[in-house]
XYZ file of C-alpha atoms in Angstrom:
405
model
C 20.596 14.548 11.398
C 23.355 13.813 13.912
C 25.567 10.896 12.890
C 27.410 8.272 14.864
C 30.669 10.057 13.975
C 29.472 13.144 15.839
C 28.169 11.021 18.704
C 31.530 9.344 19.196
C 33.357 12.695 18.959
C 31.247 14.400 21.654
C 33.168 14.822 24.900
C 33.626 11.410 26.520
C 31.715 9.821 23.654
C 29.718 6.784 24.689
C 32.035 5.030 27.119
C 30.029 3.544 29.959
C 26.722 4.622 28.407
C 23.892 2.260 27.518
C 23.382 2.734 23.777
C 20.168 1.382 22.274
C 20.734 0.392 18.618
C 17.563 -0.090 16.594
C 18.872 -2.536 13.993
C 17.168 -4.538 11.274
C 17.893 -8.187 12.017
C 14.821 -9.335 10.077
C 16.655 -12.175 8.341
C 15.115 -15.145 6.528
C 15.137 -18.382 8.526
C 14.758 -22.051 7.695
C 13.870 -23.381 11.110
C 16.596 -21.816 13.244
C 19.091 -21.536 10.375
C 19.694 -18.100 8.850
C 19.617 -18.380 5.061
C 20.822 -14.828 4.336
C 22.721 -12.830 6.968
C 23.100 -9.696 4.823
C 21.183 -7.440 7.192
C 23.225 -8.553 10.186
C 26.459 -7.944 8.308
C 25.202 -4.511 7.275
C 24.671 -3.258 10.833
C 27.653 -5.056 12.397
C 30.118 -2.188 11.742
C 27.983 0.288 13.713
C 27.659 -2.119 16.650
C 31.385 -2.871 16.547
C 32.315 0.831 16.569
C 30.112 1.492 19.596
C 31.453 -1.516 21.499
C 35.048 -0.563 20.692
C 34.305 2.937 22.027
C 33.253 1.424 25.361
C 29.471 1.628 24.988
C 27.179 -0.905 26.592
C 25.306 -1.834 23.421
C 21.670 -2.940 23.451
C 20.563 -4.196 20.039
C 16.856 -4.432 19.234
C 14.937 -5.463 16.136
C 11.819 -7.129 14.821
C 11.713 -10.387 12.882
C 8.734 -11.489 10.823
C 5.163 -10.575 11.672
C 4.246 -12.035 15.069
C 0.925 -10.808 16.448
C 2.095 -8.924 19.541
C 2.929 -12.048 21.554
C 5.891 -14.441 21.724
C 6.141 -16.943 18.857
C 9.203 -19.216 19.009
C 9.497 -19.346 15.197
C 10.248 -15.603 15.214
C 12.830 -15.552 18.006
C 15.908 -13.388 17.448
C 18.146 -15.932 19.189
C 19.697 -17.173 15.890
C 20.390 -13.574 14.839
C 22.035 -12.837 18.202
C 24.275 -15.888 17.817
C 25.280 -14.853 14.276
C 25.991 -11.288 15.411
C 28.325 -12.670 18.064
C 30.187 -14.658 15.401
C 30.597 -11.565 13.229
C 31.731 -9.407 16.156
C 34.065 -12.059 17.504
C 32.697 -11.669 21.015
C 29.976 -13.074 23.229
C 26.579 -11.441 22.725
C 24.103 -11.752 25.574
C 20.461 -12.484 24.741
C 17.410 -11.280 26.645
C 14.388 -13.546 26.325
C 11.959 -10.619 26.486
C 11.873 -6.967 25.393
C 11.292 -4.848 28.503
C 10.737 -7.479 31.188
C 12.860 -9.091 33.868
C 15.268 -10.747 31.422
C 15.886 -7.510 29.503
C 16.522 -5.532 32.706
C 18.838 -8.225 34.063
C 20.840 -8.645 30.846
C 21.222 -4.895 30.318
C 22.143 -4.365 33.957
C 24.944 -6.900 33.671
C 26.583 -5.251 30.650
C 30.075 -3.884 31.041
C 31.836 -1.356 28.828
C 32.201 -2.836 25.339
C 29.614 -5.558 25.914
C 26.729 -6.263 23.529
C 23.266 -7.691 24.139
C 20.289 -8.426 21.887
C 16.717 -8.093 23.100
C 14.038 -10.537 22.000
C 11.803 -9.654 19.035
C 10.244 -6.220 19.598
C 7.030 -7.317 17.910
C 6.432 -9.815 20.706
C 5.083 -6.740 22.515
C 1.839 -5.254 21.062
C 3.013 -1.737 21.882
C 5.702 -1.875 19.185
C 3.269 -1.755 16.263
C 0.219 -0.229 17.978
C -1.794 2.317 15.992
C -2.695 4.061 19.242
C -0.105 6.725 20.087
C -0.493 6.254 23.839
C 0.018 2.489 23.719
C 3.001 2.844 21.449
C 4.402 5.625 23.623
C 4.031 3.552 26.772
C 6.158 0.804 25.230
C 8.717 3.387 24.106
C 8.864 4.698 27.694
C 9.781 1.225 28.954
C 12.428 0.795 26.250
C 13.870 4.218 27.134
C 14.384 3.083 30.732
C 16.959 0.590 29.456
C 19.186 3.127 27.697
C 20.955 6.489 27.789
C 21.418 7.072 24.037
C 19.585 5.951 20.887
C 21.210 5.043 17.567
C 18.895 4.371 14.649
C 20.448 1.956 12.160
C 17.560 -0.235 11.032
C 17.004 1.226 7.576
C 14.637 -1.575 6.593
C 12.174 -0.356 9.253
C 12.377 3.451 8.934
C 9.163 3.597 6.890
C 7.246 2.187 9.875
C 5.724 4.373 12.594
C 6.636 1.906 15.322
C 7.619 2.529 18.929
C 11.311 1.635 18.602
C 11.634 3.475 15.285
C 9.569 6.629 15.750
C 8.695 7.187 19.430
C 11.866 6.084 21.217
C 14.256 8.607 19.575
C 12.131 11.449 20.997
C 12.858 10.160 24.486
C 16.666 9.876 24.256
C 19.635 11.735 22.762
C 19.814 10.225 19.293
C 21.941 9.795 16.190
C 21.895 7.935 12.890
C 24.113 4.887 12.588
C 26.547 4.279 9.757
C 24.153 2.120 7.739
C 21.348 4.684 7.720
C 23.796 7.465 6.846
C 25.033 5.391 3.902
C 21.526 4.445 2.724
C 20.289 8.040 2.814
C 23.390 9.257 1.002
C 22.805 6.722 -1.775
C 19.123 7.581 -2.108
C 19.971 11.269 -2.428
C 22.082 10.338 -5.457
C 18.917 8.850 -6.960
C 16.712 11.850 -6.243
C 18.647 15.111 -6.018
C 21.627 15.262 -8.384
C 21.213 12.285 -10.701
C 23.792 11.393 -13.352
C 22.039 10.543 -16.615
C 20.875 8.454 -18.357
C 18.950 7.318 -15.268
C 17.532 3.813 -15.744
C 15.077 2.180 -13.334
C 14.401 -1.576 -13.386
C 11.246 -2.704 -11.578
C 10.053 -6.272 -11.095
C 8.351 -8.422 -8.522
C 4.888 -9.849 -8.298
C 2.378 -7.008 -8.066
C 2.204 -3.745 -9.953
C 0.148 -2.310 -7.079
C 3.247 -2.502 -4.854
C 5.117 -0.191 -7.220
C 2.427 2.318 -8.260
C 3.715 5.126 -6.067
C 7.315 4.776 -7.147
C 6.400 4.523 -10.850
C 4.276 7.652 -10.541
C 7.167 9.552 -8.959
C 9.888 8.180 -11.223
C 8.001 9.192 -14.347
C 9.194 12.684 -13.402
C 12.791 11.579 -12.750
C 13.873 8.600 -14.867
C 14.951 8.494 -18.489
C 14.112 4.826 -18.983
C 11.994 2.304 -17.013
C 12.366 -1.459 -17.558
C 9.523 -3.654 -16.294
C 9.674 -7.377 -15.516
C 8.400 -10.037 -13.162
C 4.751 -10.728 -12.427
C 3.897 -7.038 -12.602
C 4.823 -6.974 -16.307
C 1.661 -8.851 -17.259
C -0.610 -6.030 -16.171
C 1.382 -3.741 -18.483
C 1.241 -6.261 -21.337
C -2.514 -6.668 -20.845
C -2.891 -2.886 -20.887
C -1.266 -2.930 -24.322
C -3.871 -5.437 -25.506
C -1.792 -8.625 -25.246
C -3.163 -11.905 -23.925
C -1.384 -13.104 -20.797
C -2.778 -16.626 -20.339
C -2.857 -17.651 -16.672
C -0.036 -15.266 -15.710
C -0.280 -13.082 -12.637
C -2.594 -10.174 -13.472
C -4.134 -7.260 -11.584
C -7.094 -6.358 -13.780
C -8.131 -3.466 -11.533
C -4.777 -1.739 -12.171
C -5.013 -1.770 -15.979
C -6.492 1.759 -16.236
C -3.715 3.133 -13.983
C -1.053 1.346 -16.012
C -2.465 2.698 -19.282
C -2.260 6.198 -17.840
C 1.385 5.627 -16.863
C 2.205 4.445 -20.375
C 0.506 7.553 -21.787
C 2.398 9.857 -19.429
C 5.691 8.161 -20.211
C 5.117 8.698 -23.931
C 4.140 12.319 -23.321
C 7.252 13.021 -21.216
C 9.668 11.096 -23.440
C 10.384 8.459 -20.790
C 11.255 5.170 -22.470
C 9.074 2.384 -21.059
C 10.522 -1.050 -21.877
C 8.456 -4.250 -21.569
C 9.385 -7.887 -22.255
C 9.395 -8.951 -25.915
C 9.548 -12.672 -25.161
C 8.838 -14.823 -22.120
C 9.572 -18.191 -20.600
C 6.265 -19.913 -19.847
C 5.033 -23.106 -18.220
C 1.698 -24.718 -17.421
C 2.018 -24.184 -13.673
C 4.102 -22.516 -11.000
C 7.273 -24.525 -10.303
C 7.983 -26.462 -7.119
C 10.621 -24.318 -5.426
C 11.632 -27.027 -2.962
C 12.155 -29.919 -5.363
C 13.427 -27.637 -8.170
C 12.628 -30.400 -10.665
C 12.970 -29.454 -14.368
C 9.814 -27.833 -15.755
C 10.603 -27.909 -19.491
C 9.561 -24.290 -20.129
C 8.991 -22.899 -23.591
C 9.831 -19.453 -24.892
C 7.095 -17.460 -26.624
C 6.761 -13.904 -27.992
C 5.217 -11.535 -25.448
C 2.304 -10.905 -27.832
C 1.589 -14.624 -28.369
C 1.005 -16.087 -24.916
C -0.688 -19.516 -25.191
C -3.928 -20.027 -23.267
C -3.389 -21.921 -20.032
C 0.295 -20.993 -19.756
C 1.848 -18.548 -17.307
C 4.866 -16.336 -17.812
C 7.570 -17.027 -15.233
C 10.668 -15.254 -16.575
C 12.006 -13.038 -19.336
C 12.992 -14.805 -22.537
C 16.455 -14.580 -24.140
C 15.558 -11.691 -26.463
C 14.296 -9.684 -23.504
C 17.458 -10.518 -21.527
C 19.567 -9.150 -24.374
C 17.308 -6.117 -24.805
C 17.463 -5.204 -21.109
C 21.255 -5.621 -21.059
C 21.461 -3.202 -23.991
C 19.174 -0.715 -22.238
C 21.480 -0.786 -19.196
C 24.743 -0.511 -21.118
C 24.788 3.284 -21.525
C 23.300 4.129 -18.124
C 25.022 6.478 -15.696
C 22.671 5.663 -12.797
C 20.616 2.489 -12.254
C 18.102 1.621 -9.533
C 16.820 -1.968 -9.509
C 14.016 -3.305 -7.328
C 12.315 -6.640 -7.915
C 13.283 -9.866 -9.719
C 12.412 -10.507 -13.358
C 11.053 -13.998 -12.718
C 10.924 -16.906 -10.300
C 14.681 -16.723 -9.726
C 14.551 -19.333 -6.949
C 14.073 -22.009 -9.647
C 16.946 -22.558 -12.114
C 14.572 -22.713 -15.101
C 13.394 -19.147 -14.427
C 16.455 -17.366 -13.053
C 17.995 -16.123 -16.288
C 16.015 -12.871 -16.553
C 17.065 -11.797 -13.067
C 20.626 -12.977 -13.663
C 20.800 -10.952 -16.888
C 19.702 -7.752 -15.135
C 22.230 -8.254 -12.328
C 24.992 -8.887 -14.865
C 23.838 -5.858 -16.858
C 24.320 -3.676 -13.792
C 27.800 -5.083 -13.253
C 28.796 -4.665 -16.899
C 27.646 -1.050 -17.066
C 29.830 1.799 -15.841
C 26.827 3.235 -13.963
C 26.386 3.950 -10.277
C 24.186 0.947 -9.459
C 21.777 0.488 -6.563
C 20.059 -2.806 -5.751
C 16.913 -1.874 -3.857
C 16.857 -4.500 -1.112
C 14.268 -7.216 -0.544
C 14.056 -9.947 -3.172
C 16.541 -8.147 -5.430
C 19.248 -8.320 -2.781
C 18.314 -11.933 -2.045
C 18.579 -12.742 -5.759
C 22.070 -11.231 -5.982
C 23.226 -13.518 -3.184
C 21.245 -16.590 -4.293
C 22.626 -16.365 -7.824
C 26.185 -16.078 -6.541
C 27.132 -12.542 -7.575
C 29.922 -10.655 -5.851
C 28.134 -8.004 -3.789
C 31.081 -5.638 -4.121
C 30.459 -5.485 -7.884
C 27.407 -3.274 -7.271
C 27.504 0.341 -6.171
C 25.181 -0.301 -3.244
C 22.882 -3.093 -2.067
C 20.167 -1.651 0.138
C 18.889 -3.393 3.260
C 15.399 -1.948 2.882
C 13.262 -2.625 -0.158
C 10.075 -1.016 1.145
C 11.928 1.880 2.743
C 13.880 2.560 -0.458
C 10.711 2.600 -2.549
C 8.893 4.968 -0.187
C 11.886 7.316 -0.142
C 11.906 7.340 -3.945
C 8.171 8.069 -3.886
C 8.990 11.270 -2.016
C 7.334 10.169 1.205
C 8.449 11.275 4.663
C 9.797 8.203 6.454
C 8.899 8.257 10.183
C 12.177 6.691 11.311
C 14.275 9.255 9.456
C 12.116 12.181 10.584
C 12.565 11.026 14.193
C 16.352 11.255 13.854
C 16.281 14.859 12.698
C 17.390 17.346 15.342
């Protein structure tokens, strides 16, 4: 895989060339206000290096899940404005992807200038299942550029036109963010320092089945929390009240617990839980007066919403001697102060350990920022939750395969 370092070292480098950067600017918005600019900050160094080398930089990304047509709520205009602030220079914005505005904006770029195209998913060709339709959109994107740099790690598990088809049409290289992300993931899969501890949370166990299956062959210890924990607790015969439960996954979970026992992998589940009668109001954040109960004594009509204090202490202890830790998924409804302690305890456990620690993107990365932790205290905070999980499952990621020479 050619890197941006090699690209910039080749002959005249990129001066005067139109460089298409597939970034991941899929940031959360409240109206037009960005609530977490982590993904923009992550790709900014690559864009800055190209601009400083005299490239005419064309940045493209998706945002949200529009249905192949323009939707103002998913415009990349706020992301373009924030990128300009981070770069300290004006960033032009095209109001379409391959139309008149895109051609005009790109045509007006000078050496060192930067432009952002409108949301790629406003065009149905970006996400089309049909190879020809997707390829036709990639052809039109290729007309805008001379070189392709892939740096949208959060999208490399998608077989989309700008991720998979476009690199085949242009000289291409991996940006600094992708090079970093892949290097970190290799530390979790190829030459792992042990003990290797994996912490998995989030809502649904079905979202993590593939990675659990694969990590049963790799990890020394797996800690489970969040909504997905209740399927595991039910599989052990515990009552779970009105907690989130995937009944259809109980046989699969029982098999994982059996395999873990057979292979000597320590599977750690909550021993106590914070529960309430209903899901909290995340906007009002009014006190909910939760109670703490043993994991094997869930009251009927109550739902588990966070790890209890004994579980927080247990998980901290299970992280203390780790040499490598991968964490993906919160331990509870961290957005509400009554149910943030389990997630906070895991984050602090990573910081307190001497391990190489990786926060696997998505809600875990959001939790780190929401709860006020210093991002530099972690070994690496990924920009791609889904991409990280699929890599750890051993899958071939289309966007990485497309960057191979």
